[in-house]
Coordinates of C-alpha atoms in Angstrom, one line a residue:
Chain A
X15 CA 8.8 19.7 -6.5
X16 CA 11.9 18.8 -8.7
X17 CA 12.2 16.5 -11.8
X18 CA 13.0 13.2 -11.7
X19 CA 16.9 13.0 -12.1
X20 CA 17.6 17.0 -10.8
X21 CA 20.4 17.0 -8.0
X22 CA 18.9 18.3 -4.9
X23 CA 21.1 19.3 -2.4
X24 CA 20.6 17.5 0.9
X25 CA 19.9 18.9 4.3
X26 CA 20.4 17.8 7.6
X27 CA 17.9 16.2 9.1
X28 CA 17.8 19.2 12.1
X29 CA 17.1 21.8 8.9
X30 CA 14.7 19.1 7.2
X31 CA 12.7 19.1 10.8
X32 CA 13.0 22.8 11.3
X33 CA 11.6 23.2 7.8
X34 CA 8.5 21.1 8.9
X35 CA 8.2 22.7 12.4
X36 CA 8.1 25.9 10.7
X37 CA 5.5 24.8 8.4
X38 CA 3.0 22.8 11.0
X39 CA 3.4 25.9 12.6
X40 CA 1.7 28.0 9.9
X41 CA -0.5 25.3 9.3
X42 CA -1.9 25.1 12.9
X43 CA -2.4 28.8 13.2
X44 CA -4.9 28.5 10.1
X45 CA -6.4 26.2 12.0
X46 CA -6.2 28.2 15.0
X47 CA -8.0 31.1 13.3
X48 CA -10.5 28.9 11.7
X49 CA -11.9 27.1 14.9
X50 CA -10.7 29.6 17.5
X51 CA -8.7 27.6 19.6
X52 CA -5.0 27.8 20.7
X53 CA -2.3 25.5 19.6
X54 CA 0.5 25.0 23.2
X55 CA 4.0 25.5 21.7
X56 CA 4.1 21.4 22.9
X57 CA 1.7 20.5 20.7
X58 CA 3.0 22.2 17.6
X59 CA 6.3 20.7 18.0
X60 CA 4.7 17.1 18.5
X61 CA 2.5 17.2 15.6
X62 CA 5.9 18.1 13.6
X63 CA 7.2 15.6 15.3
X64 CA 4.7 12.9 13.9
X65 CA 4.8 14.2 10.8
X66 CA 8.6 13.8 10.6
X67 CA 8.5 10.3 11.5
X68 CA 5.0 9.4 9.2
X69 CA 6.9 10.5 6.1
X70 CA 9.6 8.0 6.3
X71 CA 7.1 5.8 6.6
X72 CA 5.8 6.8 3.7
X73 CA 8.8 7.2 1.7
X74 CA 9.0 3.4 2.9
X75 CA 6.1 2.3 1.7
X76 CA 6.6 4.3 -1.5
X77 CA 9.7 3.1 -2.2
X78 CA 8.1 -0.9 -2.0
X79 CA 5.2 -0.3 -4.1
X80 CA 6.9 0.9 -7.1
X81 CA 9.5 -1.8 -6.5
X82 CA 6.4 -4.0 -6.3
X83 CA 5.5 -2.9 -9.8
X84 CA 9.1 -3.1 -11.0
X85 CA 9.7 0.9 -11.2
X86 CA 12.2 3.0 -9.8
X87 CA 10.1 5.8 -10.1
X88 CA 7.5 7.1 -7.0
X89 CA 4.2 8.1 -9.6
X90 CA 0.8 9.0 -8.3
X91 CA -0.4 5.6 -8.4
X92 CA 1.8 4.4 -5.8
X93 CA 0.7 7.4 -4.1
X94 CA -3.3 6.1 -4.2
X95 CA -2.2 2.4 -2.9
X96 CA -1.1 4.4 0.4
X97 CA -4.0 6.3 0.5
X98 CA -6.3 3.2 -0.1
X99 CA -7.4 2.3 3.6
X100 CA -9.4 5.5 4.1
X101 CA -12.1 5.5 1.8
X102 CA -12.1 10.0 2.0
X103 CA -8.3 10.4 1.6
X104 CA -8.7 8.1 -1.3
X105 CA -11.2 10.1 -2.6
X106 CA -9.7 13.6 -1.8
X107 CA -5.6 12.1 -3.2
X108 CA -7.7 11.0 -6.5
X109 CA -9.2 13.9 -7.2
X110 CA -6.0 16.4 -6.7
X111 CA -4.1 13.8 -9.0
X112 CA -6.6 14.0 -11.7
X113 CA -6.4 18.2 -11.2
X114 CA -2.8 17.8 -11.4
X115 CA -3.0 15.7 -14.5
X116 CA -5.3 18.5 -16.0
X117 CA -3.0 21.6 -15.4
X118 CA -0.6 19.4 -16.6
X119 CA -1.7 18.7 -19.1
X120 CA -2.5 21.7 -20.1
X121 CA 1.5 23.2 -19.8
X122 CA 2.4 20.5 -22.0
X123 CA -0.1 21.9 -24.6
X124 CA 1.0 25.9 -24.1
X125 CA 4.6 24.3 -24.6
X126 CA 3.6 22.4 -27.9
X127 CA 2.5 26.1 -28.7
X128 CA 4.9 28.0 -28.2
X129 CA 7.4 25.8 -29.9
X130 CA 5.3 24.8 -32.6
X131 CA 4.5 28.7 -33.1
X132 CA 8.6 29.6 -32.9
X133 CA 9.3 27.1 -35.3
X134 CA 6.3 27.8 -37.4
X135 CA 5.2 24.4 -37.2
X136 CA 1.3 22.6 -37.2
X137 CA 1.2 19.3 -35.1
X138 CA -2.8 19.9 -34.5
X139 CA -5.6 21.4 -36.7
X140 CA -7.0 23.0 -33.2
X141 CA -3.6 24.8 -32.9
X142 CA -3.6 26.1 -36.5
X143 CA -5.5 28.9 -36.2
X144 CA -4.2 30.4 -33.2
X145 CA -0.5 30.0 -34.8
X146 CA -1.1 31.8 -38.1
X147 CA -2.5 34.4 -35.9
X148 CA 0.3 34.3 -34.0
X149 CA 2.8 33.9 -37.3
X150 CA 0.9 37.0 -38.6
X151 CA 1.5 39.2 -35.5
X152 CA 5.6 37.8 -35.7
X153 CA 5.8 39.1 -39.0
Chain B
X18 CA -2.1 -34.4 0.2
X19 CA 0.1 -31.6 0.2
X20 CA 0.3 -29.1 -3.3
X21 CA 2.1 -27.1 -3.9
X22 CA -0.6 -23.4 -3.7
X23 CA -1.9 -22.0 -7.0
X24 CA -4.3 -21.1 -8.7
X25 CA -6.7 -24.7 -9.2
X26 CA -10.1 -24.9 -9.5
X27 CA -11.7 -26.3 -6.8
X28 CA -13.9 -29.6 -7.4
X29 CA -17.4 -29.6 -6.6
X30 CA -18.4 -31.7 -4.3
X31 CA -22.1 -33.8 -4.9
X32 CA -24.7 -32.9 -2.4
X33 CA -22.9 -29.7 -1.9
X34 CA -25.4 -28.1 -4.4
X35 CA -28.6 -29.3 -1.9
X36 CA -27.2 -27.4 1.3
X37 CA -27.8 -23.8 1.2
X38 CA -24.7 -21.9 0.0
X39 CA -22.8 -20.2 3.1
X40 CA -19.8 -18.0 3.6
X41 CA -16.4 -20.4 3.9
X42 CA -15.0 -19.7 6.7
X43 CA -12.2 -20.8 9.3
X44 CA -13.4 -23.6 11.5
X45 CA -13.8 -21.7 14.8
X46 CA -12.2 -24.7 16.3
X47 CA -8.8 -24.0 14.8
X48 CA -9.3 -20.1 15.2
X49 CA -10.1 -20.8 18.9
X50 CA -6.8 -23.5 19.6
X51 CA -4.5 -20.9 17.9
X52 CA -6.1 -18.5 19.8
X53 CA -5.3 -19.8 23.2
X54 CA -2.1 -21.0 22.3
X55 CA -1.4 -17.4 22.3
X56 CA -3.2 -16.0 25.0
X57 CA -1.8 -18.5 27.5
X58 CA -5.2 -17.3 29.7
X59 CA -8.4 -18.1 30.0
X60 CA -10.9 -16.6 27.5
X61 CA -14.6 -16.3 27.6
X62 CA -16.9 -18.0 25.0
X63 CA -18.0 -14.3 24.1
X64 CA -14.2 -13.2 23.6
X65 CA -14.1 -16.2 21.4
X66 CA -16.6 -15.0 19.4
X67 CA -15.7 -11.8 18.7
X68 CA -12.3 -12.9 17.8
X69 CA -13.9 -15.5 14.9
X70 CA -15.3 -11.8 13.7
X71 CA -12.3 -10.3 13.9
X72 CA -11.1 -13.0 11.5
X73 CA -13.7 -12.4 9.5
X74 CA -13.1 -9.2 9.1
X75 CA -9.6 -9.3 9.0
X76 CA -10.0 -11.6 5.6
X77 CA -12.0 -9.5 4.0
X78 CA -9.3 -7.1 4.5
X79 CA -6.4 -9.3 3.6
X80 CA -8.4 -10.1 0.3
X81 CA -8.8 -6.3 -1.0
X82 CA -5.1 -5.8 -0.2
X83 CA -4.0 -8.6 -2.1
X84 CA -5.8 -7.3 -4.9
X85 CA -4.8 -4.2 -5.0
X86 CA -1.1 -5.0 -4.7
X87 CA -1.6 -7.8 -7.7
X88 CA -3.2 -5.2 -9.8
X89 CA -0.8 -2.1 -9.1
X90 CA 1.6 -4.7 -10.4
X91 CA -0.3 -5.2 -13.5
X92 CA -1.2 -9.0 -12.6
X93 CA -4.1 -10.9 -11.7
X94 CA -2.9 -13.4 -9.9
X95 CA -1.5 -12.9 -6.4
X96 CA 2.1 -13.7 -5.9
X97 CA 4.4 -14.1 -2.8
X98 CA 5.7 -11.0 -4.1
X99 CA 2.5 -9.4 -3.1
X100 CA 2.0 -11.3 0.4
X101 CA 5.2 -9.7 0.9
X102 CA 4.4 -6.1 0.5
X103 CA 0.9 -6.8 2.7
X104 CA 3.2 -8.4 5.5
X105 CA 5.7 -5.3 5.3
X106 CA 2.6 -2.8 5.3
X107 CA 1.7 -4.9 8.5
X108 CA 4.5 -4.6 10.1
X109 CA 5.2 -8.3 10.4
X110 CA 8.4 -8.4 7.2
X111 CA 10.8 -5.9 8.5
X112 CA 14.5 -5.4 7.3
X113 CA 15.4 -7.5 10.6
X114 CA 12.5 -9.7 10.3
X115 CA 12.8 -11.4 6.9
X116 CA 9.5 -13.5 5.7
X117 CA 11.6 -16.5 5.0
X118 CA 12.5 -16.0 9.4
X119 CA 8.7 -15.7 9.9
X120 CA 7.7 -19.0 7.7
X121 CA 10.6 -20.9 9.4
X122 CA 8.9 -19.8 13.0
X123 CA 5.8 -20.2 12.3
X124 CA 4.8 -23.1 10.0
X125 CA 5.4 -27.0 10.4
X126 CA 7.4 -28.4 8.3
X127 CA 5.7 -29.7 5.4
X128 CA 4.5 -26.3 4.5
X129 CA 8.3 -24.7 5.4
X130 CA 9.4 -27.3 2.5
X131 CA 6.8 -25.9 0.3
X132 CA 8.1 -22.2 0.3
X133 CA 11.6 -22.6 1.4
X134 CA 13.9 -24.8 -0.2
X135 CA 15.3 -27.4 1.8
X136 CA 18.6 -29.1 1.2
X137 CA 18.1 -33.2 1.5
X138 CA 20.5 -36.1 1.3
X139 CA 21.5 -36.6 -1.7
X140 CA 22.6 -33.4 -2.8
X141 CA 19.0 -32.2 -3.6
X142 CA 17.2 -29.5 -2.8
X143 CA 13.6 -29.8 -2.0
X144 CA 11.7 -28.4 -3.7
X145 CA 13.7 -28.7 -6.6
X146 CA 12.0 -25.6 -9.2

């Protein structure tokens, strides 16, 4: 959610766990709607529960592999390592990181864009046409 | 007959070319003695021989991992490095449980002198890197 190095304020673990409770909740009543069942108050608050507890294992385990491949930063292929015993999350965490690498990618390139078209510069032939179009509209 | 573990081929052996290639795998003598060391109970022969499975299997396992860690750290050899980061995944190498703890418990001594050094008379220390 925030770059690398940005100062995040921290919460208290009871907001942290509220935050999740209130979010398992939403997320079960999706659920709720799509198989038509009904989620006890219990079970929402245990499956936040869980999920409280299976993220610091995962910030664990996160923390060790890039260690393990002498980083300091967390980057998605840390991420696939933890998904690597199940054969379907691995597939599913692969395929969102490779979407994520594509929009990605592609703000990088509306960046280049508009910086290369506010300084008037050319870095590709591709983006040459659309900036003189652009150039001519600015003048 | 001890060396120290790395990476060595291993020499072929003649007449091992006229048997028919089979899977290595643990003697299911030794699997079955550490086994019952453990269980301190009696165990049926069929238990037994789901357990040699299990080992099986549980290799098979243990050999993707390593390879997964060795490569995430851009190598292709496995270290201890990575033997460590299976073990912690496992459960076994916690923050209280260090590995050096576990190889101390659990392996005899000629094998403890291999992976931990040893101070010996003499002011040396065994084995000396």
């Amino acid at each position: 959610v925030s770059s690398p190095g940005s100062t995040l304020t921290p919460l208290s673990p009871q907001r942290l766990q509220a935050a999740v409770h209130y979010t398992v909740g939403s997320l079960c009543q999706d659920v709720a709607e799509d198989k038509e069942v009904q989620f006890s108050k219990q079970t929402v608050a245990a499956i936040a529960e869980i999920t409280f507890r299976q993220c610091e294992i995962f910030a664990k385990d996160l923390e060790m592999f890039a260690r393990h491949a002498k980083r300091s930063t967390i980057n998605t292929e840390d991420v696939k390592l933890l998904a690597r015993r199940s054969n379907s999350l691995l597939k599913y965490i692969t395929q969102k990181s490779e979407e994520l690498a594509l929009s990605n990618m592609e703000q990088k390139e509306k960046k280049k864009k508009k910086s290369s078209a506010s300084m008037g510069g050319r870095t590709a032939e591709q983006e040459a046409a659309v900036t003189e179009s652009e150039d001519s509209s600015m003048v | 007959p001890l060396q120290p573990p790395g990476p060595k081929a291993v020499p072929k052996r003649p007449g091992a070319s006229r048997r028919k290639p089979r899977e290595p795998k643990i003697a299911s003598s030794l699997i079955k003695k550490i086994f019952s060391h453990y269980v301190k109970m009696p165990v049926t022969r069929d238990a037994f021989k789901i357990v040699e499975k299990c080992c099986e299997r549980y290799f098979k396992q243990l050999s993707d991992d390593l390879e997964a860690y060795s490569s995430h750290a851009g190598r292709k050899t496995v270290e201890m490095a990575d033997l460590e980061v299976l073990m912690r995944r496992q459960g076994l190498v916690t923050d209280k449980m260090p590995m050096n703890v576990l190889i101390e418990r659990y392996l005899p001594l000629e094998y403890r002198k291999l992976l931990i050094p040893v101070a010996i008379s003499g002011n040396k220390v065994m084995p000396s890197k």
